[in-house]
XYZ file of C-alpha atoms in Angstrom:
103
model
C -25.569 12.381 0.086
C -24.779 13.274 -3.456
C -21.096 13.120 -4.430
C -20.363 16.258 -6.552
C -16.724 15.674 -7.417
C -15.872 14.490 -10.918
C -12.443 13.288 -9.724
C -12.395 9.527 -10.572
C -9.817 8.829 -7.814
C -11.945 10.484 -5.118
C -15.018 8.663 -6.388
C -13.150 5.289 -6.302
C -11.971 5.990 -2.694
C -15.431 7.000 -1.541
C -16.942 3.787 -3.044
C -14.321 1.731 -1.211
C -15.159 3.599 2.128
C -18.737 2.908 1.587
C -18.150 -0.742 0.967
C -15.791 -0.965 3.991
C -18.572 0.720 6.130
C -21.108 -1.933 5.037
C -18.652 -4.714 5.926
C -18.024 -3.162 9.333
C -21.776 -2.800 9.989
C -22.322 -6.365 9.091
C -19.332 -7.563 11.216
C -20.052 -5.407 14.341
C -23.808 -4.965 14.009
C -23.770 -1.219 14.137
C -22.611 1.924 12.415
C -19.821 3.927 14.110
C -22.429 6.573 14.987
C -24.596 3.922 16.573
C -21.604 2.817 18.637
C -21.123 6.389 19.846
C -24.814 7.099 20.486
C -25.269 3.708 22.275
C -22.101 4.383 24.251
C -20.683 1.093 23.110
C -17.421 2.806 22.351
C -15.883 5.803 24.058
C -13.077 8.087 22.960
C -10.428 5.868 24.504
C -11.747 2.701 22.672
C -11.664 4.634 19.315
C -8.084 5.772 20.043
C -7.047 2.107 20.756
C -8.644 1.118 17.500
C -6.577 3.788 15.738
C -3.332 2.541 17.394
C -4.058 -1.014 16.397
C -4.845 -0.040 12.847
C -1.617 2.068 12.514
C 0.393 -0.853 13.928
C -1.118 -3.090 11.294
C -0.366 -0.562 8.574
C 3.307 -0.532 9.556
C 3.360 -4.307 9.185
C 1.696 -4.130 5.766
C 4.229 -1.457 4.643
C 7.225 -3.687 5.768
C 5.638 -6.743 4.041
C 5.099 -4.785 0.862
C 8.676 -3.532 0.850
C 9.966 -7.095 1.091
C 7.646 -8.205 -1.756
C 8.904 -5.320 -3.935
C 12.490 -6.181 -3.181
C 11.885 -9.853 -4.071
C 10.118 -8.810 -7.258
C 13.020 -6.481 -8.266
C 15.530 -9.188 -7.640
C 13.519 -11.726 -9.643
C 13.187 -9.207 -12.565
C 16.872 -8.617 -12.581
C 17.731 -12.348 -12.610
C 15.194 -12.903 -15.424
C 16.901 -10.097 -17.332
C 20.339 -11.590 -16.854
C 19.015 -14.984 -17.979
C 17.696 -13.489 -21.161
C 20.982 -11.680 -21.758
C 22.794 -15.011 -21.234
C 20.425 -16.908 -23.506
C 21.162 -14.416 -26.290
C 24.888 -15.194 -26.062
C 25.730 -11.871 -24.444
C 27.948 -11.604 -21.458
C 26.179 -8.449 -20.305
C 29.363 -6.381 -20.214
C 27.969 -3.801 -22.641
C 25.392 -3.057 -19.926
C 28.007 -1.946 -17.468
C 28.458 1.853 -17.101
C 31.946 2.874 -18.429
C 33.468 5.649 -16.332
C 36.154 7.827 -17.731
C 39.124 8.245 -15.291
C 39.061 11.995 -15.888
C 35.391 12.119 -14.712
C 36.364 10.439 -11.440
C 39.100 12.830 -10.657
């Protein structure tokens, strides 16, 4: 199959899918089509696989969110340390709100 798109993102994803397919073939000893044709997997088994993958994806999303939160907190602490090392109290970074704007 010749890939006709010139979209670099699509090309990268297709390469990753191809690599993933080769890994799966090596791990399971067959292509997905061979699993269907050989009746090694039926529709129910494929749906179970989908459910399991989606559950894993939810866990990855939650873990990534926690990593991001940790990274943001670390960056904020580093920034405050730099401000402190420069002899600043950081007060000029606070947002000043005019009382008339609040009313």
